[in-house]
Amino acid sequence: MNVLSLWPRGWTRQQRSTATIAAASALLVLVMLFIARPLALLPEPIGPAAQEFAEGTRVTVWLTLVAGVLGIAIGLVAAVAKLAAFPPVRWAADLYVWAVRGTPLLVQVLFVFLALPMLAPGLRLSDFNSAAMALAVNVGAYNAEAIRAGILAVPRGQTEAARSLGLSPLQTFTDVVFPQSFKIALPPLVNNVVALLKDSSLAYVIGVVELSNIGNRVQAATFQPVPVFIATASIYLVLTTILTQISGAIEHRLDVEQRR
């Protein structure tokens, strides 16, 4: 269901998008704050563990937001590096994308938490920070390819026109190329963020007390996997639906060609 279609027809595209972003963001905050109340009304084993599920939901959302923001920043740097004129920079970026996309996320999470402190003792991180870093590095590799494709999709003539007007290479990129390339890359970036919410469930292997970890603990204590995993999956479904509405509204707002 697209919330954009629920607003008055007389509203502009920007007004509908802004209203959808505001409403979905408010709903996400409400879910994080008050999800324990409806869960407490459910029978065992969900009701008695409502507060635990609520805390796990909050950790999952924060982990997704932190890793998502860092992943976009990493993806942007890697995308620019892959297009750099200096070959060693391109090779380093290609190696990063190749290595991250070619190895399981689970291995990356365990590597950051267990192996990285042995290689660099000063980089010993908490379980949450380790998971956030691993998720950000992973999604950053996929974001890099999306952003790189967006940059290459901007017509070369626009770059030449900007340079002929006296803009520096940095100004040309920040003021002309990047805004257009970001709009082009937005759909795959949106999909990556939504997938990141589900991938965050792998953080349980290093002890992060997120939603899937809570579900696993409750079912292990009660031996009732069916209601526990149905409840866990339902919460994930609610969260992904809200994030999809927010990201879809952002994409709709930035759709300057008004394709939708």
PDB file of C-alpha atoms in Angstrom, residues 48-206:
ATOM      1  CA  PRO A  48       5.439 -11.759  29.353  1.00  0.00           C
ATOM      2  CA  ALA A  49       8.389 -10.902  27.079  1.00  0.00           C
ATOM      3  CA  ALA A  50       6.830  -7.733  25.615  1.00  0.00           C
ATOM      4  CA  GLN A  51       9.429  -5.390  27.123  1.00  0.00           C
ATOM      5  CA  GLU A  52      12.258  -7.548  25.808  1.00  0.00           C
ATOM      6  CA  PHE A  53      10.790  -7.519  22.309  1.00  0.00           C
ATOM      7  CA  ALA A  54      10.371  -3.732  22.535  1.00  0.00           C
ATOM      8  CA  GLU A  55      14.004  -3.244  23.544  1.00  0.00           C
ATOM      9  CA  GLY A  56      15.148  -5.556  20.765  1.00  0.00           C
ATOM     10  CA  THR A  57      13.085  -3.582  18.263  1.00  0.00           C
ATOM     11  CA  ARG A  58      14.711  -0.317  19.334  1.00  0.00           C
ATOM     12  CA  VAL A  59      18.194  -1.797  19.042  1.00  0.00           C
ATOM     13  CA  THR A  60      17.380  -3.127  15.559  1.00  0.00           C
ATOM     14  CA  VAL A  61      16.150   0.268  14.363  1.00  0.00           C
ATOM     15  CA  TRP A  62      19.149   2.141  15.782  1.00  0.00           C
ATOM     16  CA  LEU A  63      21.553  -0.400  14.311  1.00  0.00           C
ATOM     17  CA  THR A  64      19.927  -0.002  10.905  1.00  0.00           C
ATOM     18  CA  LEU A  65      19.985   3.799  11.011  1.00  0.00           C
ATOM     19  CA  VAL A  66      23.617   4.034  12.155  1.00  0.00           C
ATOM     20  CA  ALA A  67      24.863   1.456   9.654  1.00  0.00           C
ATOM     21  CA  GLY A  68      22.706   2.942   6.882  1.00  0.00           C
ATOM     22  CA  VAL A  69      24.112   6.467   7.255  1.00  0.00           C
ATOM     23  CA  LEU A  70      27.695   5.205   7.512  1.00  0.00           C
ATOM     24  CA  GLY A  71      27.110   2.869   4.568  1.00  0.00           C
ATOM     25  CA  ILE A  72      26.014   5.715   2.302  1.00  0.00           C
ATOM     26  CA  ALA A  73      29.103   7.741   3.259  1.00  0.00           C
ATOM     27  CA  ILE A  74      31.383   4.760   2.648  1.00  0.00           C
ATOM     28  CA  GLY A  75      29.652   4.007  -0.640  1.00  0.00           C
ATOM     29  CA  LEU A  76      30.106   7.576  -1.839  1.00  0.00           C
ATOM     30  CA  VAL A  77      33.841   7.546  -1.049  1.00  0.00           C
ATOM     31  CA  ALA A  78      34.291   4.146  -2.692  1.00  0.00           C
ATOM     32  CA  ALA A  79      32.309   5.178  -5.781  1.00  0.00           C
ATOM     33  CA  VAL A  80      34.432   8.298  -6.281  1.00  0.00           C
ATOM     34  CA  ALA A  81      37.579   6.234  -5.688  1.00  0.00           C
ATOM     35  CA  LYS A  82      36.532   3.719  -8.353  1.00  0.00           C
ATOM     36  CA  LEU A  83      36.351   6.591 -10.855  1.00  0.00           C
ATOM     37  CA  ALA A  84      39.590   8.245  -9.747  1.00  0.00           C
ATOM     38  CA  ALA A  85      42.278   9.049 -12.305  1.00  0.00           C
ATOM     39  CA  PHE A  86      45.030   7.652 -10.035  1.00  0.00           C
ATOM     40  CA  PRO A  87      45.213   3.847 -10.681  1.00  0.00           C
ATOM     41  CA  PRO A  88      46.202   2.717  -7.129  1.00  0.00           C
ATOM     42  CA  VAL A  89      43.117   4.483  -5.722  1.00  0.00           C
ATOM     43  CA  ARG A  90      40.902   2.686  -8.258  1.00  0.00           C
ATOM     44  CA  TRP A  91      42.556  -0.637  -7.471  1.00  0.00           C
ATOM     45  CA  ALA A  92      42.041  -0.182  -3.735  1.00  0.00           C
ATOM     46  CA  ALA A  93      38.357   0.646  -4.240  1.00  0.00           C
ATOM     47  CA  ASP A  94      37.900  -2.297  -6.606  1.00  0.00           C
ATOM     48  CA  LEU A  95      39.556  -4.604  -4.086  1.00  0.00           C
ATOM     49  CA  TYR A  96      37.259  -3.377  -1.314  1.00  0.00           C
ATOM     50  CA  VAL A  97      34.087  -3.884  -3.349  1.00  0.00           C
ATOM     51  CA  TRP A  98      35.254  -7.261  -4.664  1.00  0.00           C
ATOM     52  CA  ALA A  99      36.222  -8.579  -1.229  1.00  0.00           C
ATOM     53  CA  VAL A 100      33.110  -7.373   0.602  1.00  0.00           C
ATOM     54  CA  ARG A 101      30.605  -8.464  -2.041  1.00  0.00           C
ATOM     55  CA  GLY A 102      32.321 -11.824  -2.407  1.00  0.00           C
ATOM     56  CA  THR A 103      32.284 -12.859   1.256  1.00  0.00           C
ATOM     57  CA  PRO A 104      29.330 -13.614   3.582  1.00  0.00           C
ATOM     58  CA  LEU A 105      28.091 -10.854   5.848  1.00  0.00           C
ATOM     59  CA  LEU A 106      28.181 -13.286   8.776  1.00  0.00           C
ATOM     60  CA  VAL A 107      31.933 -13.767   8.297  1.00  0.00           C
ATOM     61  CA  GLN A 108      32.417  -9.995   8.131  1.00  0.00           C
ATOM     62  CA  VAL A 109      30.541  -9.465  11.391  1.00  0.00           C
ATOM     63  CA  LEU A 110      32.637 -12.107  13.143  1.00  0.00           C
ATOM     64  CA  PHE A 111      35.832 -10.708  11.632  1.00  0.00           C
ATOM     65  CA  VAL A 112      35.197  -7.177  12.908  1.00  0.00           C
ATOM     66  CA  PHE A 113      34.271  -8.419  16.391  1.00  0.00           C
ATOM     67  CA  LEU A 114      36.835 -11.197  16.878  1.00  0.00           C
ATOM     68  CA  ALA A 115      39.701 -10.808  14.402  1.00  0.00           C
ATOM     69  CA  LEU A 116      40.020  -7.037  14.048  1.00  0.00           C
ATOM     70  CA  PRO A 117      40.982  -6.452  17.730  1.00  0.00           C
ATOM     71  CA  MET A 118      43.800  -8.997  17.302  1.00  0.00           C
ATOM     72  CA  LEU A 119      45.110  -7.237  14.197  1.00  0.00           C
ATOM     73  CA  ALA A 120      44.681  -3.742  15.652  1.00  0.00           C
ATOM     74  CA  PRO A 121      44.245  -3.782  19.461  1.00  0.00           C
ATOM     75  CA  GLY A 122      43.273  -0.122  19.448  1.00  0.00           C
ATOM     76  CA  LEU A 123      40.177  -0.936  17.410  1.00  0.00           C
ATOM     77  CA  ARG A 124      38.464  -3.114  20.000  1.00  0.00           C
ATOM     78  CA  LEU A 125      34.767  -2.217  19.718  1.00  0.00           C
ATOM     79  CA  SER A 126      31.607  -3.070  21.607  1.00  0.00           C
ATOM     80  CA  ASP A 127      29.257  -5.651  20.163  1.00  0.00           C
ATOM     81  CA  PHE A 128      26.859  -2.941  18.883  1.00  0.00           C
ATOM     82  CA  ASN A 129      29.641  -0.861  17.302  1.00  0.00           C
ATOM     83  CA  SER A 130      31.210  -3.957  15.757  1.00  0.00           C
ATOM     84  CA  ALA A 131      27.905  -4.936  14.180  1.00  0.00           C
ATOM     85  CA  ALA A 132      27.285  -1.383  12.962  1.00  0.00           C
ATOM     86  CA  MET A 133      30.748  -1.212  11.383  1.00  0.00           C
ATOM     87  CA  ALA A 134      30.418  -4.590   9.681  1.00  0.00           C
ATOM     88  CA  LEU A 135      26.964  -3.755   8.325  1.00  0.00           C
ATOM     89  CA  ALA A 136      28.119  -0.314   7.143  1.00  0.00           C
ATOM     90  CA  VAL A 137      31.170  -1.720   5.373  1.00  0.00           C
ATOM     91  CA  ASN A 138      29.031  -4.412   3.753  1.00  0.00           C
ATOM     92  CA  VAL A 139      26.239  -2.164   2.516  1.00  0.00           C
ATOM     93  CA  GLY A 140      28.816   0.462   1.525  1.00  0.00           C
ATOM     94  CA  ALA A 141      30.196  -1.868  -1.138  1.00  0.00           C
ATOM     95  CA  TYR A 142      26.764  -2.271  -2.698  1.00  0.00           C
ATOM     96  CA  ASN A 143      26.061   1.448  -2.370  1.00  0.00           C
ATOM     97  CA  ALA A 144      29.354   2.176  -4.137  1.00  0.00           C
ATOM     98  CA  GLU A 145      28.225   0.345  -7.252  1.00  0.00           C
ATOM     99  CA  ALA A 146      24.840   2.082  -7.211  1.00  0.00           C
ATOM    100  CA  ILE A 147      26.376   5.545  -6.804  1.00  0.00           C
ATOM    101  CA  ARG A 148      29.078   4.853  -9.397  1.00  0.00           C
ATOM    102  CA  ALA A 149      26.419   3.852 -11.910  1.00  0.00           C
ATOM    103  CA  GLY A 150      24.507   7.037 -11.094  1.00  0.00           C
ATOM    104  CA  ILE A 151      27.596   9.182 -11.665  1.00  0.00           C
ATOM    105  CA  LEU A 152      28.304   7.512 -15.005  1.00  0.00           C
ATOM    106  CA  ALA A 153      24.668   8.056 -16.043  1.00  0.00           C
ATOM    107  CA  VAL A 154      25.012  11.857 -15.862  1.00  0.00           C
ATOM    108  CA  PRO A 155      25.675  13.126 -19.421  1.00  0.00           C
ATOM    109  CA  ARG A 156      29.304  14.123 -19.957  1.00  0.00           C
ATOM    110  CA  GLY A 157      28.125  17.317 -21.646  1.00  0.00           C
ATOM    111  CA  GLN A 158      26.933  18.680 -18.309  1.00  0.00           C
ATOM    112  CA  THR A 159      30.404  18.258 -16.832  1.00  0.00           C
ATOM    113  CA  GLU A 160      31.979  19.970 -19.835  1.00  0.00           C
ATOM    114  CA  ALA A 161      29.459  22.817 -19.625  1.00  0.00           C
ATOM    115  CA  ALA A 162      30.169  23.324 -15.924  1.00  0.00           C
ATOM    116  CA  ARG A 163      33.903  23.412 -16.515  1.00  0.00           C
ATOM    117  CA  SER A 164      33.473  25.891 -19.371  1.00  0.00           C
ATOM    118  CA  LEU A 165      31.651  28.189 -16.932  1.00  0.00           C
ATOM    119  CA  GLY A 166      34.711  28.256 -14.708  1.00  0.00           C
ATOM    120  CA  LEU A 167      33.678  25.719 -12.060  1.00  0.00           C
ATOM    121  CA  SER A 168      36.461  23.730 -10.463  1.00  0.00           C
ATOM    122  CA  PRO A 169      36.398  19.908 -10.615  1.00  0.00           C
ATOM    123  CA  LEU A 170      35.180  19.810  -7.000  1.00  0.00           C
ATOM    124  CA  GLN A 171      32.426  22.365  -7.657  1.00  0.00           C
ATOM    125  CA  THR A 172      31.404  20.507 -10.803  1.00  0.00           C
ATOM    126  CA  PHE A 173      31.019  17.283  -8.860  1.00  0.00           C
ATOM    127  CA  THR A 174      29.262  18.696  -5.779  1.00  0.00           C
ATOM    128  CA  ASP A 175      26.960  21.152  -7.583  1.00  0.00           C
ATOM    129  CA  VAL A 176      26.261  19.455 -10.920  1.00  0.00           C
ATOM    130  CA  VAL A 177      27.152  15.767 -11.040  1.00  0.00           C
ATOM    131  CA  PHE A 178      26.432  14.475  -7.542  1.00  0.00           C
ATOM    132  CA  PRO A 179      22.867  15.882  -7.114  1.00  0.00           C
ATOM    133  CA  GLN A 180      21.791  14.229 -10.367  1.00  0.00           C
ATOM    134  CA  SER A 181      23.660  10.987  -9.769  1.00  0.00           C
ATOM    135  CA  PHE A 182      22.190  10.673  -6.263  1.00  0.00           C
ATOM    136  CA  LYS A 183      18.651  10.902  -7.642  1.00  0.00           C
ATOM    137  CA  ILE A 184      19.489   8.211 -10.180  1.00  0.00           C
ATOM    138  CA  ALA A 185      21.077   5.980  -7.540  1.00  0.00           C
ATOM    139  CA  LEU A 186      18.314   6.503  -4.978  1.00  0.00           C
ATOM    140  CA  PRO A 187      16.121   3.453  -5.830  1.00  0.00           C
ATOM    141  CA  PRO A 188      18.910   0.886  -5.288  1.00  0.00           C
ATOM    142  CA  LEU A 189      20.122   2.794  -2.222  1.00  0.00           C
ATOM    143  CA  VAL A 190      16.605   2.590  -0.801  1.00  0.00           C
ATOM    144  CA  ASN A 191      16.493  -1.159  -1.407  1.00  0.00           C
ATOM    145  CA  ASN A 192      19.873  -1.555   0.287  1.00  0.00           C
ATOM    146  CA  VAL A 193      18.693   0.261   3.420  1.00  0.00           C
ATOM    147  CA  VAL A 194      15.535  -1.847   3.664  1.00  0.00           C
ATOM    148  CA  ALA A 195      17.612  -5.008   3.189  1.00  0.00           C
ATOM    149  CA  LEU A 196      19.974  -3.727   5.871  1.00  0.00           C
ATOM    150  CA  LEU A 197      17.157  -3.848   8.423  1.00  0.00           C
ATOM    151  CA  LYS A 198      16.770  -7.563   7.794  1.00  0.00           C
ATOM    152  CA  ASP A 199      20.519  -8.189   7.591  1.00  0.00           C
ATOM    153  CA  SER A 200      20.914  -6.615  11.041  1.00  0.00           C
ATOM    154  CA  SER A 201      19.512  -9.862  12.454  1.00  0.00           C
ATOM    155  CA  LEU A 202      22.979 -11.388  11.958  1.00  0.00           C
ATOM    156  CA  ALA A 203      24.249  -9.168  14.774  1.00  0.00           C
ATOM    157  CA  TYR A 204      22.891 -11.727  17.226  1.00  0.00           C
ATOM    158  CA  VAL A 205      25.926 -13.966  16.607  1.00  0.00           C
ATOM    159  CA  ILE A 206      28.171 -11.527  18.507  1.00  0.00           C
TER     160      ILE A 206
END
